[in-house]
Amino acid sequence: MVQNFPNVRMRRLRSNQVMRDLLQEHTLSMNDLIYPIFVEEGLDDYAPVNSMPGIFRIPERRLDGAIKEFAAAGIRAVMTFGVSHNKDATGSDAMKRDGLLARMIKRAKDAVPEMMVISDTCFCEYTSHGHCGVLHGGEVQNDHTIENLGVQSVIAAEAGADMIAPSSMMDGQVWAIRKALDASGFINLPVMAYSSKFASAFYGPFRAAAGCDLEGDRKTYQMNPMNSREALRESEEDEAEGADILMVKPAMPYLDVLSQIKHRSLLPLAAYQVSGEYAMIKFAAAAGAIDEDRVVLESLGAIKRAGADLILTYFAMDVARSGF
């Protein structure tokens, strides 16, 4: 074995801050971050999400001001999640031109036209049973659901959405959405597919934030957390169906999957730092166990280093306010 020391001293390249900055391999900016937001109809004031300190349900009537605040802070993209008061078995409100999904997209775009508004395309926030599609005999029916997803996508596009992000994990959902968008003249509207979405325990705080009271579980359509080859197949299928961006969700527990997809696909990649990841950092920081600012940037840096071009994170406003 060749003895490189003392000729090679790795610490030479870490000797001062300028040197360290010049040689930093990955960078993080507001251009990398997407801010997921919760918009509730019929709400008078901001409602805190107790399991996600610092996150609020935004009243629909006050969304204009919130979007302007986000833009002023440096946020350039938001993903909208509706907290509906009009749920039914099929989530029909999400397929109406005057429903919450369409209204919040239009209100956000009218408030700040240059803000990129990404529409989460699913039904769990709008169904009385909390599942991501149509139930028949207790099972989510794939083909009926993807037909409805196509309708929802067109509704979002007509309201002004800049991107469609299907998260229901139905087979063929990207194909159905692409077909519906193209048939309605939205050939240039991109689709960011939740292509590797796992049946994770890290989603708990989100369900409280979005008001998703789930009956049962989603294991028949979201992926087994122990599987990585399956995640690669899912991503390859979504790319073949016409996805413009692929996503891994959650982020931190699945950096290995993110890295593998990075080496197999040339599409841009997104990763979702989900509610459970956010909550763990917030509560650990509140207990004095960690330095929140440093851990947030380190965790986001890990996601970038693993291959993400975009990161959906509830820390986006915190990062914007901190100025890095």
mmCIF file of C-alpha atoms in Angstrom:
data_model
loop_
_atom_site.group_PDB
_atom_site.id
_atom_site.type_symbol
_atom_site.label_atom_id
_atom_site.label_comp_id
_atom_site.label_asym_id
_atom_site.label_seq_id
_atom_site.Cartn_x
_atom_site.Cartn_y
_atom_site.Cartn_z
ATOM 1 C CA MET A 1 0.000 0.000 0.000
ATOM 2 C CA VAL A 2 1.391 3.425 -1.009
ATOM 3 C CA GLN A 3 2.018 5.740 1.899
ATOM 4 C CA ASN A 4 0.744 9.130 0.716
ATOM 5 C CA PHE A 5 1.174 11.034 3.964
ATOM 6 C CA PRO A 6 3.012 13.393 4.526
ATOM 7 C CA ASN A 7 3.083 14.359 0.838
ATOM 8 C CA VAL A 8 -0.713 14.328 0.676
ATOM 9 C CA ARG A 9 -2.439 16.405 3.338
ATOM 10 C CA MET A 10 -6.183 16.616 2.785
ATOM 11 C CA ARG A 11 -6.472 19.417 5.321
ATOM 12 C CA ARG A 12 -4.664 21.809 2.975
ATOM 13 C CA LEU A 13 -7.928 22.256 1.069
ATOM 14 C CA ARG A 14 -9.854 23.054 4.269
ATOM 15 C CA SER A 15 -7.439 25.603 5.687
ATOM 16 C CA ASN A 16 -9.645 28.728 5.440
ATOM 17 C CA GLN A 17 -13.207 29.744 4.644
ATOM 18 C CA VAL A 18 -12.492 31.051 1.151
ATOM 19 C CA MET A 19 -10.762 27.815 0.222
ATOM 20 C CA ARG A 20 -13.644 25.789 1.624
ATOM 21 C CA ASP A 21 -16.201 27.898 -0.272
ATOM 22 C CA LEU A 22 -14.304 27.632 -3.561
ATOM 23 C CA LEU A 23 -14.102 23.856 -3.313
ATOM 24 C CA GLN A 24 -17.633 23.185 -2.101
ATOM 25 C CA GLU A 25 -19.085 20.550 -4.408
ATOM 26 C CA HIS A 26 -22.809 21.290 -4.006
ATOM 27 C CA THR A 27 -24.738 24.484 -3.395
ATOM 28 C CA LEU A 28 -28.248 25.277 -2.235
ATOM 29 C CA SER A 29 -30.362 28.253 -3.266
ATOM 30 C CA MET A 30 -33.981 29.358 -3.235
ATOM 31 C CA ASN A 31 -34.145 28.165 -6.850
ATOM 32 C CA ASP A 32 -33.942 24.619 -5.482
ATOM 33 C CA LEU A 33 -36.839 24.839 -3.037
ATOM 34 C CA ILE A 34 -40.604 24.349 -3.350
ATOM 35 C CA TYR A 35 -42.843 25.318 -0.430
ATOM 36 C CA PRO A 36 -45.840 23.019 0.258
ATOM 37 C CA ILE A 37 -48.795 24.979 1.668
ATOM 38 C CA PHE A 38 -52.170 24.055 3.161
ATOM 39 C CA VAL A 39 -55.200 26.146 2.208
ATOM 40 C CA GLU A 40 -58.463 25.718 4.105
ATOM 41 C CA GLU A 41 -61.821 26.962 2.951
ATOM 42 C CA GLY A 42 -64.238 28.569 5.431
ATOM 43 C CA LEU A 43 -61.412 29.493 7.816
ATOM 44 C CA ASP A 44 -61.198 32.979 9.322
ATOM 45 C CA ASP A 45 -57.655 32.998 10.670
ATOM 46 C CA TYR A 46 -54.419 31.076 10.338
ATOM 47 C CA ALA A 47 -54.660 27.734 12.149
ATOM 48 C CA PRO A 48 -51.426 26.300 13.570
ATOM 49 C CA VAL A 49 -50.584 22.670 12.868
ATOM 50 C CA ASN A 50 -49.548 21.435 16.307
ATOM 51 C CA SER A 51 -47.477 18.540 15.005
ATOM 52 C CA MET A 52 -45.573 20.851 12.621
ATOM 53 C CA PRO A 53 -44.369 23.887 14.595
ATOM 54 C CA GLY A 54 -44.296 26.994 12.405
ATOM 55 C CA ILE A 55 -46.727 25.597 9.812
ATOM 56 C CA PHE A 56 -50.283 26.900 9.499
ATOM 57 C CA ARG A 57 -53.398 26.188 7.543
ATOM 58 C CA ILE A 58 -53.897 29.315 5.458
ATOM 59 C CA PRO A 59 -57.455 30.661 5.211
ATOM 60 C CA GLU A 60 -58.539 30.635 1.577
ATOM 61 C CA ARG A 61 -59.651 34.258 1.847
ATOM 62 C CA ARG A 62 -56.164 35.277 3.014
ATOM 63 C CA LEU A 63 -54.177 33.266 0.494
ATOM 64 C CA ASP A 64 -53.456 36.373 -1.597
ATOM 65 C CA GLY A 65 -51.520 37.997 1.220
ATOM 66 C CA ALA A 66 -49.711 34.791 2.094
ATOM 67 C CA ILE A 67 -48.488 34.274 -1.465
ATOM 68 C CA LYS A 68 -47.253 37.877 -1.586
ATOM 69 C CA GLU A 69 -45.412 37.318 1.697
ATOM 70 C CA PHE A 70 -43.782 34.148 0.374
ATOM 71 C CA ALA A 71 -42.708 35.897 -2.829
ATOM 72 C CA ALA A 72 -41.234 38.821 -0.905
ATOM 73 C CA ALA A 73 -39.188 36.385 1.171
ATOM 74 C CA GLY A 74 -37.758 34.768 -1.955
ATOM 75 C CA ILE A 75 -40.012 31.744 -2.421
ATOM 76 C CA ARG A 76 -40.421 31.081 -6.140
ATOM 77 C CA ALA A 77 -42.623 27.972 -6.162
ATOM 78 C CA VAL A 78 -45.414 26.581 -3.976
ATOM 79 C CA MET A 79 -47.327 23.317 -4.024
ATOM 80 C CA THR A 80 -50.964 23.636 -3.023
ATOM 81 C CA PHE A 81 -52.866 21.237 -0.765
ATOM 82 C CA GLY A 82 -56.520 21.942 -0.080
ATOM 83 C CA VAL A 83 -58.252 21.371 3.248
ATOM 84 C CA SER A 84 -61.754 20.709 2.029
ATOM 85 C CA HIS A 85 -65.086 21.087 3.830
ATOM 86 C CA ASN A 86 -66.895 19.423 0.929
ATOM 87 C CA LYS A 87 -65.713 15.829 0.919
ATOM 88 C CA ASP A 88 -67.520 12.892 -0.648
ATOM 89 C CA ALA A 89 -66.788 9.333 -1.742
ATOM 90 C CA THR A 90 -65.112 10.350 -5.026
ATOM 91 C CA GLY A 91 -63.485 13.667 -4.094
ATOM 92 C CA SER A 92 -65.680 15.396 -6.667
ATOM 93 C CA ASP A 93 -64.915 18.901 -5.377
ATOM 94 C CA ALA A 94 -61.418 18.558 -6.852
ATOM 95 C CA MET A 95 -62.973 18.080 -10.291
ATOM 96 C CA LYS A 96 -65.135 21.214 -10.227
ATOM 97 C CA ARG A 97 -64.234 24.518 -11.830
ATOM 98 C CA ASP A 98 -65.555 26.317 -8.758
ATOM 99 C CA GLY A 99 -64.108 23.832 -6.228
ATOM 100 C CA LEU A 100 -61.394 24.561 -3.678
ATOM 101 C CA LEU A 101 -58.603 23.141 -5.817
ATOM 102 C CA ALA A 102 -59.371 25.468 -8.723
ATOM 103 C CA ARG A 103 -60.078 28.474 -6.509
ATOM 104 C CA MET A 104 -56.830 28.324 -4.569
ATOM 105 C CA ILE A 105 -54.729 27.928 -7.709
ATOM 106 C CA LYS A 106 -56.396 30.915 -9.349
ATOM 107 C CA ARG A 107 -56.122 33.047 -6.212
ATOM 108 C CA ALA A 108 -52.420 32.258 -5.854
ATOM 109 C CA LYS A 109 -51.669 33.030 -9.507
ATOM 110 C CA ASP A 110 -53.696 36.252 -9.419
ATOM 111 C CA ALA A 111 -51.822 37.398 -6.302
ATOM 112 C CA VAL A 112 -48.316 36.815 -7.719
ATOM 113 C CA PRO A 113 -48.386 35.829 -11.401
ATOM 114 C CA GLU A 114 -44.671 34.995 -11.436
ATOM 115 C CA MET A 115 -45.029 32.496 -8.564
ATOM 116 C CA MET A 116 -44.893 28.931 -9.866
ATOM 117 C CA VAL A 117 -47.996 27.177 -8.560
ATOM 118 C CA ILE A 118 -47.746 23.382 -8.577
ATOM 119 C CA SER A 119 -50.967 21.465 -8.115
ATOM 120 C CA ASP A 120 -50.770 18.313 -6.030
ATOM 121 C CA THR A 121 -52.997 16.009 -8.053
ATOM 122 C CA CYS A 122 -54.719 13.466 -5.850
ATOM 123 C CA PHE A 123 -58.020 12.903 -4.056
ATOM 124 C CA CYS A 124 -57.049 12.089 -0.460
ATOM 125 C CA GLU A 125 -57.756 15.656 0.703
ATOM 126 C CA TYR A 126 -61.205 15.592 -0.889
ATOM 127 C CA THR A 127 -62.552 12.076 -0.186
ATOM 128 C CA SER A 128 -64.589 11.207 2.886
ATOM 129 C CA HIS A 129 -62.612 7.971 3.329
ATOM 130 C CA GLY A 130 -59.163 9.571 2.904
ATOM 131 C CA HIS A 131 -57.981 7.310 0.102
ATOM 132 C CA CYS A 132 -56.375 8.630 -3.060
ATOM 133 C CA GLY A 133 -59.057 7.438 -5.457
ATOM 134 C CA VAL A 134 -62.409 5.796 -6.001
ATOM 135 C CA LEU A 135 -63.288 2.905 -3.695
ATOM 136 C CA HIS A 136 -65.147 -0.157 -4.979
ATOM 137 C CA GLY A 137 -65.655 -2.937 -2.449
ATOM 138 C CA GLY A 138 -63.076 -1.424 -0.137
ATOM 139 C CA GLU A 139 -60.349 -1.313 -2.808
ATOM 140 C CA VAL A 140 -59.092 1.727 -4.683
ATOM 141 C CA GLN A 141 -60.014 1.220 -8.329
ATOM 142 C CA ASN A 142 -57.020 2.092 -10.463
ATOM 143 C CA ASP A 143 -58.522 2.761 -13.893
ATOM 144 C CA HIS A 144 -61.507 4.740 -12.638
ATOM 145 C CA THR A 145 -59.164 6.837 -10.517
ATOM 146 C CA ILE A 146 -56.733 7.710 -13.319
ATOM 147 C CA GLU A 147 -59.653 8.840 -15.450
ATOM 148 C CA ASN A 148 -60.651 11.198 -12.627
ATOM 149 C CA LEU A 149 -57.042 12.354 -12.239
ATOM 150 C CA GLY A 150 -57.121 13.434 -15.870
ATOM 151 C CA VAL A 151 -60.203 15.535 -15.172
ATOM 152 C CA GLN A 152 -58.646 17.056 -12.056
ATOM 153 C CA SER A 153 -55.479 17.918 -13.981
ATOM 154 C CA VAL A 154 -57.410 19.821 -16.632
ATOM 155 C CA ILE A 155 -59.334 21.701 -13.926
ATOM 156 C CA ALA A 156 -56.011 22.707 -12.333
ATOM 157 C CA ALA A 157 -54.558 23.715 -15.692
ATOM 158 C CA GLU A 158 -57.573 25.865 -16.544
ATOM 159 C CA ALA A 159 -57.246 27.581 -13.150
ATOM 160 C CA GLY A 160 -53.656 28.551 -13.981
ATOM 161 C CA ALA A 161 -51.448 25.813 -12.512
ATOM 162 C CA ASP A 162 -47.879 25.884 -13.792
ATOM 163 C CA MET A 163 -47.240 22.199 -13.137
ATOM 164 C CA ILE A 164 -49.228 19.064 -12.333
ATOM 165 C CA ALA A 165 -47.882 16.736 -9.632
ATOM 166 C CA PRO A 166 -49.771 13.413 -9.435
ATOM 167 C CA SER A 167 -49.269 11.765 -6.044
ATOM 168 C CA SER A 168 -51.902 9.026 -5.917
ATOM 169 C CA MET A 169 -49.567 6.221 -7.077
ATOM 170 C CA MET A 170 -52.017 4.712 -9.544
ATOM 171 C CA ASP A 171 -50.637 2.647 -12.424
ATOM 172 C CA GLY A 172 -50.849 4.663 -15.626
ATOM 173 C CA GLN A 173 -51.594 7.981 -13.902
ATOM 174 C CA VAL A 174 -48.958 9.941 -15.801
ATOM 175 C CA TRP A 175 -50.191 8.565 -19.130
ATOM 176 C CA ALA A 176 -53.814 9.427 -18.281
ATOM 177 C CA ILE A 177 -52.907 12.943 -17.150
ATOM 178 C CA ARG A 178 -50.682 13.620 -20.140
ATOM 179 C CA LYS A 179 -53.418 12.424 -22.479
ATOM 180 C CA ALA A 180 -56.054 14.622 -20.811
ATOM 181 C CA LEU A 181 -53.839 17.705 -20.742
ATOM 182 C CA ASP A 182 -52.812 17.342 -24.376
ATOM 183 C CA ALA A 183 -56.403 16.804 -25.499
ATOM 184 C CA SER A 184 -57.368 20.053 -23.743
ATOM 185 C CA GLY A 185 -54.580 22.068 -25.342
ATOM 186 C CA PHE A 186 -52.129 22.060 -22.411
ATOM 187 C CA ILE A 187 -49.321 20.349 -24.291
ATOM 188 C CA ASN A 188 -46.645 22.519 -22.660
ATOM 189 C CA LEU A 189 -47.750 21.986 -19.056
ATOM 190 C CA PRO A 190 -45.172 19.783 -17.287
ATOM 191 C CA VAL A 191 -45.928 16.803 -15.065
ATOM 192 C CA MET A 192 -43.842 16.129 -11.956
ATOM 193 C CA ALA A 193 -44.603 12.538 -10.993
ATOM 194 C CA TYR A 194 -44.458 11.247 -7.437
ATOM 195 C CA SER A 195 -42.811 8.266 -9.065
ATOM 196 C CA SER A 196 -41.194 6.646 -6.011
ATOM 197 C CA LYS A 197 -43.650 7.238 -3.177
ATOM 198 C CA PHE A 198 -43.395 4.889 -0.242
ATOM 199 C CA ALA A 199 -46.034 3.765 2.272
ATOM 200 C CA SER A 200 -44.119 5.636 4.926
ATOM 201 C CA ALA A 201 -44.683 6.291 8.632
ATOM 202 C CA PHE A 202 -43.227 9.768 8.114
ATOM 203 C CA TYR A 203 -46.490 11.208 6.728
ATOM 204 C CA GLY A 204 -48.338 11.432 10.052
ATOM 205 C CA PRO A 205 -48.143 15.207 10.627
ATOM 206 C CA PHE A 206 -49.212 15.881 7.023
ATOM 207 C CA ARG A 207 -52.457 13.991 7.503
ATOM 208 C CA ALA A 208 -53.296 16.206 10.463
ATOM 209 C CA ALA A 209 -52.357 19.321 8.482
ATOM 210 C CA ALA A 210 -54.400 18.351 5.423
ATOM 211 C CA GLY A 211 -57.333 16.882 7.330
ATOM 212 C CA CYS A 212 -56.948 13.437 5.760
ATOM 213 C CA ASP A 213 -58.729 10.958 8.020
ATOM 214 C CA LEU A 214 -57.701 7.679 6.439
ATOM 215 C CA GLU A 215 -59.702 4.483 6.738
ATOM 216 C CA GLY A 216 -57.204 1.622 6.520
ATOM 217 C CA ASP A 217 -53.859 2.146 4.804
ATOM 218 C CA ARG A 218 -52.364 2.809 1.367
ATOM 219 C CA LYS A 219 -50.121 -0.239 1.115
ATOM 220 C CA THR A 220 -51.831 -1.559 -2.027
ATOM 221 C CA TYR A 221 -50.738 1.463 -4.036
ATOM 222 C CA GLN A 222 -47.843 3.120 -2.215
ATOM 223 C CA MET A 223 -44.573 1.176 -2.147
ATOM 224 C CA ASN A 224 -43.075 -1.121 0.451
ATOM 225 C CA PRO A 225 -40.366 0.862 2.300
ATOM 226 C CA MET A 226 -38.049 -2.141 2.057
ATOM 227 C CA ASN A 227 -38.036 -2.153 -1.760
ATOM 228 C CA SER A 228 -35.654 -0.193 -3.962
ATOM 229 C CA ARG A 229 -35.774 -2.098 -7.260
ATOM 230 C CA GLU A 230 -39.519 -1.558 -7.314
ATOM 231 C CA ALA A 231 -38.911 2.182 -6.938
ATOM 232 C CA LEU A 232 -36.617 2.135 -9.960
ATOM 233 C CA ARG A 233 -39.299 0.346 -11.992
ATOM 234 C CA GLU A 234 -41.920 2.880 -10.930
ATOM 235 C CA SER A 235 -39.678 5.753 -12.014
ATOM 236 C CA GLU A 236 -38.884 4.119 -15.334
ATOM 237 C CA GLU A 237 -42.592 3.561 -15.978
ATOM 238 C CA ASP A 238 -43.461 7.192 -15.205
ATOM 239 C CA GLU A 239 -40.682 8.421 -17.469
ATOM 240 C CA ALA A 240 -41.953 6.196 -20.281
ATOM 241 C CA GLU A 241 -45.486 7.542 -19.773
ATOM 242 C CA GLY A 242 -44.306 11.108 -20.284
ATOM 243 C CA ALA A 243 -43.286 12.501 -16.896
ATOM 244 C CA ASP A 244 -41.103 15.599 -17.123
ATOM 245 C CA ILE A 245 -39.750 15.386 -13.555
ATOM 246 C CA LEU A 246 -39.474 12.399 -11.211
ATOM 247 C CA MET A 247 -39.848 12.546 -7.436
ATOM 248 C CA VAL A 248 -38.790 10.456 -4.445
ATOM 249 C CA LYS A 249 -40.923 10.740 -1.297
ATOM 250 C CA PRO A 250 -39.934 10.808 1.563
ATOM 251 C CA ALA A 251 -36.443 12.174 1.074
ATOM 252 C CA MET A 252 -34.029 11.393 3.903
ATOM 253 C CA PRO A 253 -34.889 7.688 4.459
ATOM 254 C CA TYR A 254 -34.669 7.060 0.703
ATOM 255 C CA LEU A 255 -31.513 8.883 -0.380
ATOM 256 C CA ASP A 256 -30.220 5.574 -1.706
ATOM 257 C CA VAL A 257 -33.206 5.381 -4.075
ATOM 258 C CA LEU A 258 -32.722 8.990 -5.123
ATOM 259 C CA SER A 259 -29.069 8.316 -5.919
ATOM 260 C CA GLN A 260 -29.880 5.200 -7.940
ATOM 261 C CA ILE A 261 -32.499 7.023 -10.018
ATOM 262 C CA LYS A 262 -30.010 9.840 -10.620
ATOM 263 C CA HIS A 263 -27.700 7.331 -12.262
ATOM 264 C CA ARG A 264 -30.444 5.783 -14.415
ATOM 265 C CA SER A 265 -32.449 8.771 -15.650
ATOM 266 C CA LEU A 266 -31.632 12.070 -17.310
ATOM 267 C CA LEU A 267 -34.858 13.681 -16.116
ATOM 268 C CA PRO A 268 -34.751 16.364 -13.407
ATOM 269 C CA LEU A 269 -35.288 14.841 -9.967
ATOM 270 C CA ALA A 270 -37.247 16.150 -6.993
ATOM 271 C CA ALA A 271 -37.308 14.906 -3.423
ATOM 272 C CA TYR A 272 -39.933 15.660 -0.795
ATOM 273 C CA GLN A 273 -38.668 16.346 2.725
ATOM 274 C CA VAL A 274 -41.929 15.284 4.317
ATOM 275 C CA SER A 275 -43.817 16.358 7.437
ATOM 276 C CA GLY A 276 -42.285 13.726 9.700
ATOM 277 C CA GLU A 277 -38.768 14.760 8.727
ATOM 278 C CA TYR A 278 -39.691 18.383 9.405
ATOM 279 C CA ALA A 279 -41.317 17.617 12.746
ATOM 280 C CA MET A 280 -38.375 15.567 14.040
ATOM 281 C CA ILE A 281 -35.955 18.431 13.417
ATOM 282 C CA LYS A 282 -38.315 21.044 14.886
ATOM 283 C CA PHE A 283 -39.018 19.089 18.076
ATOM 284 C CA ALA A 284 -35.381 18.053 18.550
ATOM 285 C CA ALA A 285 -34.341 21.692 18.193
ATOM 286 C CA ALA A 286 -37.033 22.807 20.662
ATOM 287 C CA ALA A 287 -35.625 20.296 23.153
ATOM 288 C CA GLY A 288 -32.166 21.801 22.753
ATOM 289 C CA ALA A 289 -30.755 18.613 21.279
ATOM 290 C CA ILE A 290 -29.578 20.103 17.955
ATOM 291 C CA ASP A 291 -28.803 23.411 16.252
ATOM 292 C CA GLU A 292 -31.865 23.800 14.024
ATOM 293 C CA ASP A 293 -30.384 26.085 11.346
ATOM 294 C CA ARG A 294 -27.322 23.933 10.843
ATOM 295 C CA VAL A 295 -29.280 20.684 10.784
ATOM 296 C CA VAL A 296 -31.806 22.074 8.295
ATOM 297 C CA LEU A 297 -29.085 23.115 5.868
ATOM 298 C CA GLU A 298 -27.190 19.862 6.391
ATOM 299 C CA SER A 299 -30.305 17.794 5.698
ATOM 300 C CA LEU A 300 -31.151 19.787 2.567
ATOM 301 C CA GLY A 301 -27.536 19.504 1.458
ATOM 302 C CA ALA A 302 -27.693 15.722 1.841
ATOM 303 C CA ILE A 303 -30.739 15.617 -0.425
ATOM 304 C CA LYS A 304 -28.971 17.722 -3.041
ATOM 305 C CA ARG A 305 -25.833 15.629 -2.765
ATOM 306 C CA ALA A 306 -27.828 12.449 -3.341
ATOM 307 C CA GLY A 307 -29.097 13.806 -6.647
ATOM 308 C CA ALA A 308 -32.122 16.072 -6.172
ATOM 309 C CA ASP A 309 -32.467 19.079 -8.442
ATOM 310 C CA LEU A 310 -35.558 20.275 -6.549
ATOM 311 C CA ILE A 311 -36.574 19.869 -2.907
ATOM 312 C CA LEU A 312 -40.067 20.190 -1.536
ATOM 313 C CA THR A 313 -39.636 21.273 2.067
ATOM 314 C CA TYR A 314 -41.623 22.918 4.846
ATOM 315 C CA PHE A 315 -38.376 24.649 5.811
ATOM 316 C CA ALA A 316 -38.440 26.811 2.671
ATOM 317 C CA MET A 317 -39.666 29.925 4.482
ATOM 318 C CA ASP A 318 -37.218 29.390 7.345
ATOM 319 C CA VAL A 319 -34.384 29.129 4.851
ATOM 320 C CA ALA A 320 -35.613 32.207 2.974
ATOM 321 C CA ARG A 321 -35.769 34.259 6.173
ATOM 322 C CA SER A 322 -32.339 33.107 7.329
ATOM 323 C CA GLY A 323 -30.664 34.185 4.103
ATOM 324 C CA PHE A 324 -28.457 31.071 4.381
#
